[in-house]
């Protein structure tokens, strides 16, 4: 039986296979996954968001994420909550995603 940490790592790996079709970056690196909770019975609950509330791919992305996670050995059930608080921003991107999208923080000038 997998430990909770191993199961969480498997869930993150599965979520990394789900890509936003418009920009071809996975939802985990995009910062769309806010919370992953694993119960003692291995029921998984995930809070995720979209880059915009009116995202036309929202239903598909939620379904793809659910399918990716439910196929992990040891996962009993998956519930995905689509949330919009806090609102998504580019600050939520991983460093890898920022590099992929050519988004860099501007350094403050020192006097």
CSV table of C-alpha atoms in Angstrom, one decimal:
chain,number,residue,atom,x,y,z
A,1,UNK,CA,0.0,0.0,0.0
A,2,UNK,CA,1.3,3.5,-0.9
A,3,UNK,CA,2.0,6.1,1.7
A,4,UNK,CA,0.1,9.3,1.5
A,5,UNK,CA,3.2,11.1,0.3
A,6,UNK,CA,3.7,8.5,-2.5
A,7,UNK,CA,0.0,8.9,-3.5
A,8,UNK,CA,0.3,12.7,-3.5
A,9,UNK,CA,3.4,12.4,-5.8
A,10,UNK,CA,1.5,10.1,-8.1
A,11,UNK,CA,-1.4,12.5,-8.2
A,12,UNK,CA,0.8,15.5,-9.1
A,13,UNK,CA,2.5,13.4,-11.8
A,14,UNK,CA,-0.9,12.5,-13.2
A,15,UNK,CA,-2.0,16.2,-13.1
A,16,UNK,CA,1.1,17.1,-15.0
A,17,UNK,CA,-0.1,15.0,-17.9
A,18,UNK,CA,-3.2,17.2,-18.3
A,19,UNK,CA,-2.3,20.1,-20.6
A,20,UNK,CA,-4.1,23.3,-21.4
A,21,UNK,CA,-4.7,22.8,-25.2
A,22,UNK,CA,-4.3,26.5,-26.0
A,23,UNK,CA,-0.8,26.9,-24.5
A,24,UNK,CA,0.4,23.2,-24.2
A,25,UNK,CA,1.5,23.6,-20.5
A,26,UNK,CA,0.2,21.3,-17.9
A,27,UNK,CA,-2.3,22.4,-15.3
A,28,UNK,CA,0.0,21.8,-12.4
A,29,UNK,CA,2.8,24.0,-13.7
A,30,UNK,CA,0.2,26.6,-14.7
A,31,UNK,CA,-0.8,26.9,-11.0
A,32,UNK,CA,-4.3,25.8,-11.7
A,33,UNK,CA,-4.3,23.2,-8.9
A,34,UNK,CA,-4.8,25.0,-5.5
A,35,UNK,CA,-5.3,22.0,-3.2
A,36,UNK,CA,-4.9,18.2,-3.1
A,37,UNK,CA,-6.5,16.5,-0.1
A,38,UNK,CA,-6.2,12.7,0.4
A,39,UNK,CA,-8.5,11.2,3.1
A,40,UNK,CA,-7.6,8.2,5.2
A,41,UNK,CA,-9.7,6.1,2.8
A,42,UNK,CA,-7.7,7.4,-0.2
A,43,UNK,CA,-10.6,9.6,-1.5
A,44,UNK,CA,-9.0,12.5,-3.3
A,45,UNK,CA,-10.4,16.0,-3.3
A,46,UNK,CA,-8.8,18.7,-5.5
A,47,UNK,CA,-9.5,22.4,-5.8
A,48,UNK,CA,-8.5,23.8,-9.1
A,49,UNK,CA,-9.2,26.9,-11.1
A,50,UNK,CA,-9.0,28.2,-14.6
A,51,UNK,CA,-7.0,31.1,-16.0
A,52,UNK,CA,-10.3,32.9,-16.6
A,53,UNK,CA,-13.8,32.3,-15.2
A,54,UNK,CA,-15.2,32.0,-18.7
A,55,UNK,CA,-12.6,29.5,-20.0
A,56,UNK,CA,-14.3,27.5,-22.8
A,57,UNK,CA,-12.2,24.4,-21.8
A,58,UNK,CA,-13.1,24.3,-18.1
A,59,UNK,CA,-15.4,21.3,-18.3
A,60,UNK,CA,-12.8,19.4,-20.4
A,61,UNK,CA,-9.9,20.2,-18.2
A,62,UNK,CA,-11.8,19.1,-15.0
A,63,UNK,CA,-12.8,15.9,-16.7
A,64,UNK,CA,-9.2,15.2,-18.0
A,65,UNK,CA,-7.8,15.9,-14.5
A,66,UNK,CA,-10.4,13.6,-12.8
A,67,UNK,CA,-9.7,10.8,-15.3
A,68,UNK,CA,-5.9,11.1,-14.8
A,69,UNK,CA,-6.2,10.9,-11.1
A,70,UNK,CA,-8.9,8.2,-10.8
A,71,UNK,CA,-6.7,5.8,-12.8
A,72,UNK,CA,-3.9,5.9,-10.1
A,73,UNK,CA,-3.6,2.7,-8.2
A,74,UNK,CA,-4.8,3.2,-4.7
A,75,UNK,CA,-7.1,6.1,-5.4
A,76,UNK,CA,-10.7,5.3,-4.2
A,77,UNK,CA,-12.6,8.3,-5.6
A,78,UNK,CA,-11.9,11.7,-7.0
A,79,UNK,CA,-13.8,14.9,-6.5
A,80,UNK,CA,-12.7,18.1,-8.3
A,81,UNK,CA,-14.0,21.5,-7.1
A,82,UNK,CA,-13.7,24.3,-9.7
A,83,UNK,CA,-13.0,27.4,-7.6
A,84,UNK,CA,-12.2,31.0,-8.5
A,85,UNK,CA,-11.0,32.3,-5.2
A,86,UNK,CA,-8.3,33.4,-5.2
A,87,UNK,CA,-8.4,34.5,-8.8
A,88,UNK,CA,-5.6,33.0,-10.9
A,89,UNK,CA,-2.7,35.2,-11.9
A,90,UNK,CA,0.6,34.7,-13.6
A,91,UNK,CA,2.2,34.8,-10.2
A,92,UNK,CA,0.9,31.2,-9.7
A,93,UNK,CA,2.9,29.9,-12.6
A,94,UNK,CA,5.8,27.6,-11.8
A,95,UNK,CA,9.3,28.8,-12.8
A,96,UNK,CA,9.2,26.2,-15.6
A,97,UNK,CA,5.9,27.6,-17.0
A,98,UNK,CA,7.2,31.1,-16.7
A,99,UNK,CA,10.3,30.2,-18.8
A,100,UNK,CA,8.1,28.3,-21.3
A,101,UNK,CA,5.8,31.4,-21.7
A,102,UNK,CA,8.7,33.9,-21.6
A,103,UNK,CA,7.3,35.6,-18.5
A,104,UNK,CA,10.0,37.0,-16.3
A,105,UNK,CA,9.9,39.2,-13.2
A,106,UNK,CA,11.4,42.6,-13.8
A,107,UNK,CA,14.1,43.3,-11.3
A,108,UNK,CA,13.8,46.5,-9.4
A,109,UNK,CA,16.5,49.1,-10.2
A,110,UNK,CA,18.8,49.8,-7.3
A,111,UNK,CA,19.9,53.3,-6.7
